[in-house]
Tab-separated table of C-alpha atoms in Angstrom:
chain	number	residue	atom	x	y	z
A	1	UNK	CA	-76.057	-112.989	107.078
A	2	UNK	CA	-77.193	-109.451	106.399
A	3	UNK	CA	-73.658	-108.118	106.051
A	4	UNK	CA	-74.003	-105.916	109.124
A	5	UNK	CA	-71.067	-106.289	111.495
A	6	UNK	CA	-69.811	-104.454	114.554
A	7	UNK	CA	-66.637	-103.517	112.683
A	8	UNK	CA	-66.438	-100.022	111.195
A	9	UNK	CA	-67.788	-100.046	107.661
A	10	UNK	CA	-65.393	-99.546	104.777
A	11	UNK	CA	-67.349	-96.474	103.725
A	12	UNK	CA	-66.632	-94.867	107.079
A	13	UNK	CA	-63.012	-96.001	107.029
A	14	UNK	CA	-62.091	-94.535	103.638
A	15	UNK	CA	-62.747	-90.853	104.477
A	16	UNK	CA	-60.829	-91.357	107.712
A	17	UNK	CA	-57.828	-92.740	105.826
A	18	UNK	CA	-58.007	-89.809	103.421
A	19	UNK	CA	-58.167	-87.430	106.362
A	20	UNK	CA	-54.995	-88.960	107.828
A	21	UNK	CA	-53.188	-88.649	104.500
A	22	UNK	CA	-54.357	-85.050	104.117
A	23	UNK	CA	-53.284	-84.158	107.649
A	24	UNK	CA	-49.874	-85.760	107.079
A	25	UNK	CA	-49.528	-83.845	103.821
A	26	UNK	CA	-50.390	-80.600	105.616
A	27	UNK	CA	-47.828	-81.416	108.281
A	28	UNK	CA	-45.145	-82.050	105.662
A	29	UNK	CA	-46.091	-78.870	103.813
A	30	UNK	CA	-45.919	-76.866	107.035
A	31	UNK	CA	-42.458	-78.296	107.708
A	32	UNK	CA	-41.228	-77.522	104.203
A	33	UNK	CA	-42.577	-73.971	104.200
A	34	UNK	CA	-41.303	-73.486	107.762
A	35	UNK	CA	-44.605	-72.396	109.260
A	36	UNK	CA	-44.666	-71.105	112.808
A	37	UNK	CA	-45.011	-73.418	115.805
A	38	UNK	CA	-48.755	-72.793	116.187
A	39	UNK	CA	-49.581	-74.147	112.728
A	40	UNK	CA	-47.266	-77.103	113.316
A	41	UNK	CA	-49.038	-77.925	116.593
A	42	UNK	CA	-52.439	-77.757	114.899
A	43	UNK	CA	-51.338	-80.057	112.079
A	44	UNK	CA	-49.764	-82.512	114.531
A	45	UNK	CA	-52.962	-82.551	116.584
A	46	UNK	CA	-54.959	-83.284	113.421
A	47	UNK	CA	-52.765	-86.265	112.588
A	48	UNK	CA	-52.889	-87.573	116.157
A	49	UNK	CA	-56.681	-87.260	116.309
A	50	UNK	CA	-57.116	-89.014	112.971
A	51	UNK	CA	-54.764	-91.836	113.925
A	52	UNK	CA	-56.417	-92.216	117.312
A	53	UNK	CA	-59.757	-92.571	115.529
A	54	UNK	CA	-58.263	-95.423	113.515
A	55	UNK	CA	-56.612	-97.008	116.531
A	56	UNK	CA	-53.176	-96.462	115.027
A	57	UNK	CA	-51.550	-94.936	118.107
A	58	UNK	CA	-47.764	-95.000	117.850
């Protein structure tokens, strides 16, 4: 066993998880500060893209 697997490595997974948390935080911030619809759409798209990358589609 060399430790190489077909699964995504933890090192690649961690930044992705952080990106999802950051995007969610931005989305919450945009909601709290009542940003316009364009910013909200961008933030939502960020979250969706990040979750899709993780295979966490809701």
